[in-house]
Tab-separated table of N, CA and C in Angstrom:
chain	number	residue	atom	x	y	z
A	1254	MET	N	-32.648	-9.256	-21.322
A	1254	MET	CA	-31.582	-8.519	-21.981
A	1254	MET	C	-31.040	-7.420	-21.064
A	1255	LYS	N	-31.952	-6.751	-20.349
A	1255	LYS	CA	-31.521	-5.694	-19.435
A	1255	LYS	C	-30.618	-6.255	-18.344
A	1256	LYS	N	-30.948	-7.469	-17.888
A	1256	LYS	CA	-30.142	-8.093	-16.831
A	1256	LYS	C	-28.733	-8.392	-17.324
A	1257	ILE	N	-28.605	-8.817	-18.560
A	1257	ILE	CA	-27.289	-9.130	-19.124
A	1257	ILE	C	-26.452	-7.863	-19.246
A	1258	ILE	N	-27.048	-6.794	-19.696
A	1258	ILE	CA	-26.336	-5.522	-19.825
A	1258	ILE	C	-25.904	-5.022	-18.449
A	1259	LEU	N	-26.792	-5.078	-17.482
A	1259	LEU	CA	-26.477	-4.631	-16.124
A	1259	LEU	C	-25.358	-5.483	-15.526
A	1260	LEU	N	-25.434	-6.784	-15.703
A	1260	LEU	CA	-24.401	-7.672	-15.192
A	1260	LEU	C	-23.054	-7.379	-15.854
A	1261	SER	N	-23.058	-7.132	-17.141
A	1261	SER	CA	-21.828	-6.814	-17.864
A	1261	SER	C	-21.209	-5.526	-17.338
A	1262	LEU	N	-22.018	-4.527	-17.081
A	1262	LEU	CA	-21.519	-3.257	-16.541
A	1262	LEU	C	-20.926	-3.444	-15.144
A	1263	LEU	N	-21.549	-4.252	-14.327
A	1263	LEU	CA	-21.029	-4.512	-12.987
A	1263	LEU	C	-19.684	-5.234	-13.040
A	1264	VAL	N	-19.553	-6.192	-13.941
A	1264	VAL	CA	-18.295	-6.914	-14.095
A	1264	VAL	C	-17.195	-5.964	-14.559
A	1265	LEU	N	-17.494	-5.123	-15.524
A	1265	LEU	CA	-16.508	-4.158	-16.008
A	1265	LEU	C	-16.105	-3.188	-14.911
A	1266	ALA	N	-17.050	-2.722	-14.125
A	1266	ALA	CA	-16.749	-1.787	-13.040
A	1266	ALA	C	-15.877	-2.436	-11.980
A	1267	SER	N	-16.122	-3.685	-11.656
A	1267	SER	CA	-15.318	-4.357	-10.632
A	1267	SER	C	-13.905	-4.626	-11.128
A	1268	CYS	N	-13.734	-4.890	-12.402
A	1268	CYS	CA	-12.396	-5.118	-12.953
A	1268	CYS	C	-11.569	-3.841	-12.954
A	1269	SER	N	-12.189	-2.708	-13.150
A	1269	SER	CA	-11.457	-1.449	-13.224
A	1269	SER	C	-10.941	-1.001	-11.859
A	1270	ASN	N	-11.446	-1.567	-10.754
A	1270	ASN	CA	-10.999	-1.192	-9.419
A	1270	ASN	C	-9.614	-1.739	-9.095
A	1271	LYS	N	-9.128	-2.700	-9.856
A	1271	LYS	CA	-7.858	-3.339	-9.560
A	1271	LYS	C	-6.769	-2.900	-10.535
A	1272	LYS	N	-6.667	-1.628	-10.794
A	1272	LYS	CA	-5.661	-1.099	-11.701
A	1272	LYS	C	-4.281	-1.223	-11.062
A	1273	GLU	N	-3.339	-1.808	-11.800
A	1273	GLU	CA	-1.992	-1.977	-11.271
A	1273	GLU	C	-1.293	-0.633	-11.146
A	1274	ILE	N	-0.644	-0.449	-10.016
A	1274	ILE	CA	0.106	0.774	-9.723
A	1274	ILE	C	1.582	0.445	-9.839
A	1275	LYS	N	2.310	1.241	-10.609
A	1275	LYS	CA	3.765	1.140	-10.731
A	1275	LYS	C	4.301	2.549	-10.568
A	1276	GLN	N	4.975	2.810	-9.433
A	1276	GLN	CA	5.478	4.159	-9.202
A	1276	GLN	C	6.458	4.166	-8.036
A	1277	VAL	N	7.107	5.304	-7.848
A	1277	VAL	CA	7.911	5.528	-6.658
A	1277	VAL	C	6.965	6.111	-5.614
A	1278	ALA	N	6.986	5.518	-4.416
A	1278	ALA	CA	6.085	5.954	-3.352
A	1278	ALA	C	6.825	5.970	-2.021
A	1279	GLU	N	6.203	6.612	-1.034
A	1279	GLU	CA	6.749	6.626	0.315
A	1279	GLU	C	6.300	5.370	1.056
A	1280	VAL	N	7.237	4.728	1.759
A	1280	VAL	CA	6.953	3.521	2.531
A	1280	VAL	C	7.486	3.735	3.943
A	1281	SER	N	6.701	3.342	4.937
A	1281	SER	CA	7.123	3.504	6.324
A	1281	SER	C	6.174	2.749	7.242
A	1282	CYS	N	6.300	2.979	8.541
A	1282	CYS	CA	5.388	2.400	9.513
A	1282	CYS	C	4.069	3.171	9.475
A	1283	GLY	N	2.981	2.449	9.307
A	1283	GLY	CA	1.676	3.105	9.227
A	1283	GLY	C	1.305	3.862	10.483
A	1284	GLN	N	1.622	3.315	11.640
A	1284	GLN	CA	1.249	3.960	12.896
A	1284	GLN	C	2.241	5.062	13.273
A	1285	CYS	N	3.541	4.760	13.209
A	1285	CYS	CA	4.561	5.709	13.687
A	1285	CYS	C	4.735	6.924	12.775
A	1286	LYS	N	4.670	6.728	11.481
A	1286	LYS	CA	4.980	7.821	10.552
A	1286	LYS	C	3.791	8.315	9.725
A	1287	PHE	N	2.820	7.457	9.426
A	1287	PHE	CA	1.682	7.871	8.608
A	1287	PHE	C	0.421	8.098	9.437
A	1288	GLU	N	0.508	7.902	10.740
A	1288	GLU	CA	-0.576	8.191	11.683
A	1288	GLU	C	-1.869	7.420	11.400
A	1289	ILE	N	-1.734	6.172	10.934
A	1289	ILE	CA	-2.901	5.305	10.793
A	1289	ILE	C	-3.185	4.736	12.181
A	1290	GLU	N	-4.396	4.872	12.649
A	1290	GLU	CA	-4.703	4.516	14.034
A	1290	GLU	C	-5.015	3.035	14.252
A	1291	GLU	N	-5.630	2.366	13.322
A	1291	GLU	CA	-6.026	0.964	13.513
A	1291	GLU	C	-5.463	0.105	12.403
A	1292	PRO	N	-5.032	-1.100	12.673
A	1292	PRO	CA	-4.901	-1.753	13.970
A	1292	PRO	C	-3.664	-1.245	14.693
A	1293	LYS	N	-3.586	-1.459	15.983
A	1293	LYS	CA	-2.444	-1.028	16.792
A	1293	LYS	C	-1.233	-1.902	16.476
A	1294	GLY	N	-0.059	-1.334	16.605
A	1294	GLY	CA	1.174	-2.062	16.341
A	1294	GLY	C	1.843	-1.539	15.094
A	1295	CYS	N	3.092	-1.887	14.933
A	1295	CYS	CA	3.875	-1.389	13.806
A	1295	CYS	C	3.694	-2.293	12.589
A	1296	ASP	N	3.127	-1.734	11.531
A	1296	ASP	CA	2.894	-2.464	10.286
A	1296	ASP	C	3.328	-1.606	9.106
A	1297	LEU	N	3.831	-2.259	8.077
A	1297	LEU	CA	4.305	-1.567	6.885
A	1297	LEU	C	3.144	-0.918	6.142
A	1298	ALA	N	3.381	0.315	5.696
A	1298	ALA	CA	2.345	1.056	4.972
A	1298	ALA	C	2.990	1.847	3.835
A	1299	ILE	N	2.143	2.282	2.934
A	1299	ILE	CA	2.572	3.051	1.769
A	1299	ILE	C	1.701	4.289	1.659
A	1300	ARG	N	2.288	5.385	1.157
A	1300	ARG	CA	1.496	6.596	0.932
A	1300	ARG	C	1.503	6.893	-0.566
A	1301	ILE	N	0.303	6.898	-1.138
A	1301	ILE	CA	0.102	7.175	-2.557
A	1301	ILE	C	-0.911	8.301	-2.669
A	1302	ASP	N	-0.549	9.358	-3.376
A	1302	ASP	CA	-1.438	10.515	-3.555
A	1302	ASP	C	-1.973	11.019	-2.208
A	1303	ASP	N	-1.077	11.168	-1.227
A	1303	ASP	CA	-1.397	11.692	0.110
A	1303	ASP	C	-2.348	10.807	0.906
A	1304	LYS	N	-2.535	9.549	0.516
A	1304	LYS	CA	-3.369	8.617	1.270
A	1304	LYS	C	-2.524	7.405	1.644
A	1305	ALA	N	-2.611	7.002	2.912
A	1305	ALA	CA	-1.820	5.877	3.403
A	1305	ALA	C	-2.641	4.589	3.392
A	1306	TYR	N	-1.966	3.497	3.039
A	1306	TYR	CA	-2.583	2.175	2.993
A	1306	TYR	C	-1.633	1.178	3.655
A	1307	PHE	N	-2.169	0.242	4.414
A	1307	PHE	CA	-1.345	-0.861	4.885
A	1307	PHE	C	-0.992	-1.725	3.691
A	1308	ILE	N	0.156	-2.411	3.793
A	1308	ILE	CA	0.657	-3.241	2.698
A	1308	ILE	C	0.454	-4.712	3.015
A	1309	ASP	N	-0.102	-5.443	2.076
A	1309	ASP	CA	-0.159	-6.904	2.125
A	1309	ASP	C	0.874	-7.414	1.127
A	1310	GLY	N	1.619	-8.427	1.522
A	1310	GLY	CA	2.627	-8.990	0.632
A	1310	GLY	C	4.044	-8.649	1.045
A	1311	ALA	N	4.213	-7.863	2.100
A	1311	ALA	CA	5.531	-7.533	2.646
A	1311	ALA	C	5.353	-7.186	4.118
A	1312	ASN	N	6.390	-7.521	4.895
A	1312	ASN	CA	6.365	-7.275	6.333
A	1312	ASN	C	7.319	-6.138	6.673
A	1313	ILE	N	7.042	-5.413	7.734
A	1313	ILE	CA	7.869	-4.267	8.117
A	1313	ILE	C	9.320	-4.668	8.390
A	1314	ASP	N	9.559	-5.893	8.870
A	1314	ASP	CA	10.921	-6.335	9.159
A	1314	ASP	C	11.611	-7.010	7.971
A	1315	ASP	N	10.939	-7.109	6.831
A	1315	ASP	CA	11.560	-7.678	5.633
A	1315	ASP	C	12.717	-6.825	5.125
A	1316	PHE	N	12.776	-5.571	5.542
A	1316	PHE	CA	13.760	-4.624	5.024
A	1316	PHE	C	14.754	-4.197	6.103
A	1317	GLY	N	14.875	-4.984	7.158
A	1317	GLY	CA	15.780	-4.663	8.256
A	1317	GLY	C	15.002	-4.340	9.524
A	1318	ASP	N	15.725	-3.933	10.540
A	1318	ASP	CA	15.139	-3.621	11.837
A	1318	ASP	C	14.241	-2.394	11.721
A	1319	ALA	N	12.967	-2.565	12.006
A	1319	ALA	CA	12.000	-1.466	11.886
A	1319	ALA	C	12.308	-0.310	12.825
A	1320	HIS	N	13.091	-0.563	13.881
A	1320	HIS	CA	13.386	0.485	14.861
A	1320	HIS	C	14.811	1.014	14.773
A	1321	ASP	N	15.540	0.673	13.699
A	1321	ASP	CA	16.868	1.245	13.480
A	1321	ASP	C	16.731	2.760	13.358
A	1322	LYS	N	17.624	3.488	14.006
A	1322	LYS	CA	17.499	4.953	14.067
A	1322	LYS	C	17.661	5.645	12.710
A	1323	THR	N	18.433	5.046	11.784
A	1323	THR	CA	18.676	5.726	10.507
A	1323	THR	C	17.900	5.155	9.333
A	1324	THR	N	17.520	3.869	9.402
A	1324	THR	CA	16.829	3.267	8.252
A	1324	THR	C	15.517	2.591	8.610
A	1325	GLY	N	15.216	2.459	9.884
A	1325	GLY	CA	14.017	1.743	10.306
A	1325	GLY	C	12.736	2.486	9.986
A	1326	PHE	N	11.743	1.749	9.536
A	1326	PHE	CA	10.481	2.359	9.109
A	1326	PHE	C	9.723	3.047	10.243
A	1327	CYS	N	10.009	2.715	11.475
A	1327	CYS	CA	9.348	3.407	12.592
A	1327	CYS	C	9.985	4.760	12.875
A	1328	ASN	N	11.150	5.022	12.227
A	1328	ASN	CA	11.858	6.279	12.448
A	1328	ASN	C	11.996	7.143	11.204
A	1329	VAL	N	11.929	6.542	10.030
A	1329	VAL	CA	12.098	7.308	8.793
A	1329	VAL	C	11.078	6.867	7.742
A	1330	ILE	N	10.804	7.769	6.829
A	1330	ILE	CA	9.986	7.454	5.655
A	1330	ILE	C	10.956	7.271	4.500
A	1331	ARG	N	10.854	6.127	3.816
A	1331	ARG	CA	11.769	5.822	2.723
A	1331	ARG	C	11.005	5.777	1.400
A	1332	LYS	N	11.736	5.976	0.318
A	1332	LYS	CA	11.171	5.893	-1.027
A	1332	LYS	C	11.386	4.486	-1.571
A	1333	ALA	N	10.423	4.016	-2.355
A	1333	ALA	CA	10.535	2.684	-2.943
A	1333	ALA	C	9.839	2.641	-4.296
A	1334	ASP	N	10.389	1.820	-5.201
A	1334	ASP	CA	9.685	1.463	-6.435
A	1334	ASP	C	8.686	0.393	-6.039
A	1335	VAL	N	7.410	0.633	-6.297
A	1335	VAL	CA	6.381	-0.321	-5.893
A	1335	VAL	C	5.528	-0.734	-7.084
A	1336	VAL	N	5.041	-1.966	-7.008
A	1336	VAL	CA	4.087	-2.486	-7.979
A	1336	VAL	C	3.019	-3.216	-7.175
A	1337	GLY	N	1.766	-2.938	-7.497
A	1337	GLY	CA	0.672	-3.617	-6.810
A	1337	GLY	C	-0.668	-2.986	-7.138
A	1338	THR	N	-1.671	-3.383	-6.385
A	1338	THR	CA	-3.016	-2.857	-6.580
A	1338	THR	C	-3.593	-2.453	-5.222
A	1339	ILE	N	-4.560	-1.571	-5.255
A	1339	ILE	CA	-5.290	-1.205	-4.044
A	1339	ILE	C	-6.597	-1.983	-4.065
A	1340	GLU	N	-6.781	-2.820	-3.034
A	1340	GLU	CA	-7.980	-3.645	-2.920
A	1340	GLU	C	-8.496	-3.580	-1.490
A	1341	ASN	N	-9.752	-3.271	-1.344
A	1341	ASN	CA	-10.386	-3.216	-0.022
A	1341	ASN	C	-9.625	-2.320	0.948
A	1342	GLY	N	-9.136	-1.204	0.459
A	1342	GLY	CA	-8.457	-0.232	1.314
A	1342	GLY	C	-7.052	-0.618	1.728
A	1343	ARG	N	-6.453	-1.616	1.061
A	1343	ARG	CA	-5.092	-2.056	1.364
A	1343	ARG	C	-4.298	-2.160	0.065
A	1344	PHE	N	-2.986	-1.950	0.157
A	1344	PHE	CA	-2.114	-2.070	-1.010
A	1344	PHE	C	-1.609	-3.503	-1.087
A	1345	LYS	N	-1.976	-4.213	-2.143
A	1345	LYS	CA	-1.542	-5.596	-2.376
A	1345	LYS	C	-0.267	-5.536	-3.217
A	1346	ALA	N	0.884	-5.687	-2.548
A	1346	ALA	CA	2.177	-5.516	-3.212
A	1346	ALA	C	2.591	-6.773	-3.969
A	1347	THR	N	3.065	-6.567	-5.192
A	1347	THR	CA	3.708	-7.646	-5.920
A	1347	THR	C	5.206	-7.405	-5.979
A	1348	SER	N	5.636	-6.148	-5.770
A	1348	SER	CA	7.066	-5.819	-5.755
A	1348	SER	C	7.277	-4.533	-4.963
A	1349	ILE	N	8.282	-4.550	-4.094
A	1349	ILE	CA	8.722	-3.347	-3.378
A	1349	ILE	C	10.243	-3.358	-3.390
A	1350	LYS	N	10.844	-2.318	-3.963
A	1350	LYS	CA	12.296	-2.192	-3.985
A	1350	LYS	C	12.663	-0.851	-3.363
A	1351	ILE	N	13.315	-0.915	-2.204
A	1351	ILE	CA	13.699	0.299	-1.492
A	1351	ILE	C	14.786	1.026	-2.267
A	1352	LEU	N	14.616	2.341	-2.407
A	1352	LEU	CA	15.612	3.172	-3.092
A	1352	LEU	C	16.538	3.778	-2.039
A	1353	GLU	N	17.818	3.756	-2.314
A	1353	GLU	CA	18.782	4.307	-1.354
A	1353	GLU	C	19.009	5.785	-1.590
């Protein structure tokens, strides 16, 4: 009986880690603008509650040239409506809509 209770608690705890996030957040290049050191190279990232996460489910060039001087993620931080979950230290995006 103790094993069943313990197993149930572990299952509940693991399910609660995948809470869906729906909010306006900052999106930009993780290395150029959010100062994430690894891995090297320009990759799309999001900042939620002052913590930056790389994004899975969207590419940095999906929103135009990453190095454009006025809109590129390597040069500016943009706001976006985002939906997704944080899993294993990464943001798993189901929706990203850039706000103008």
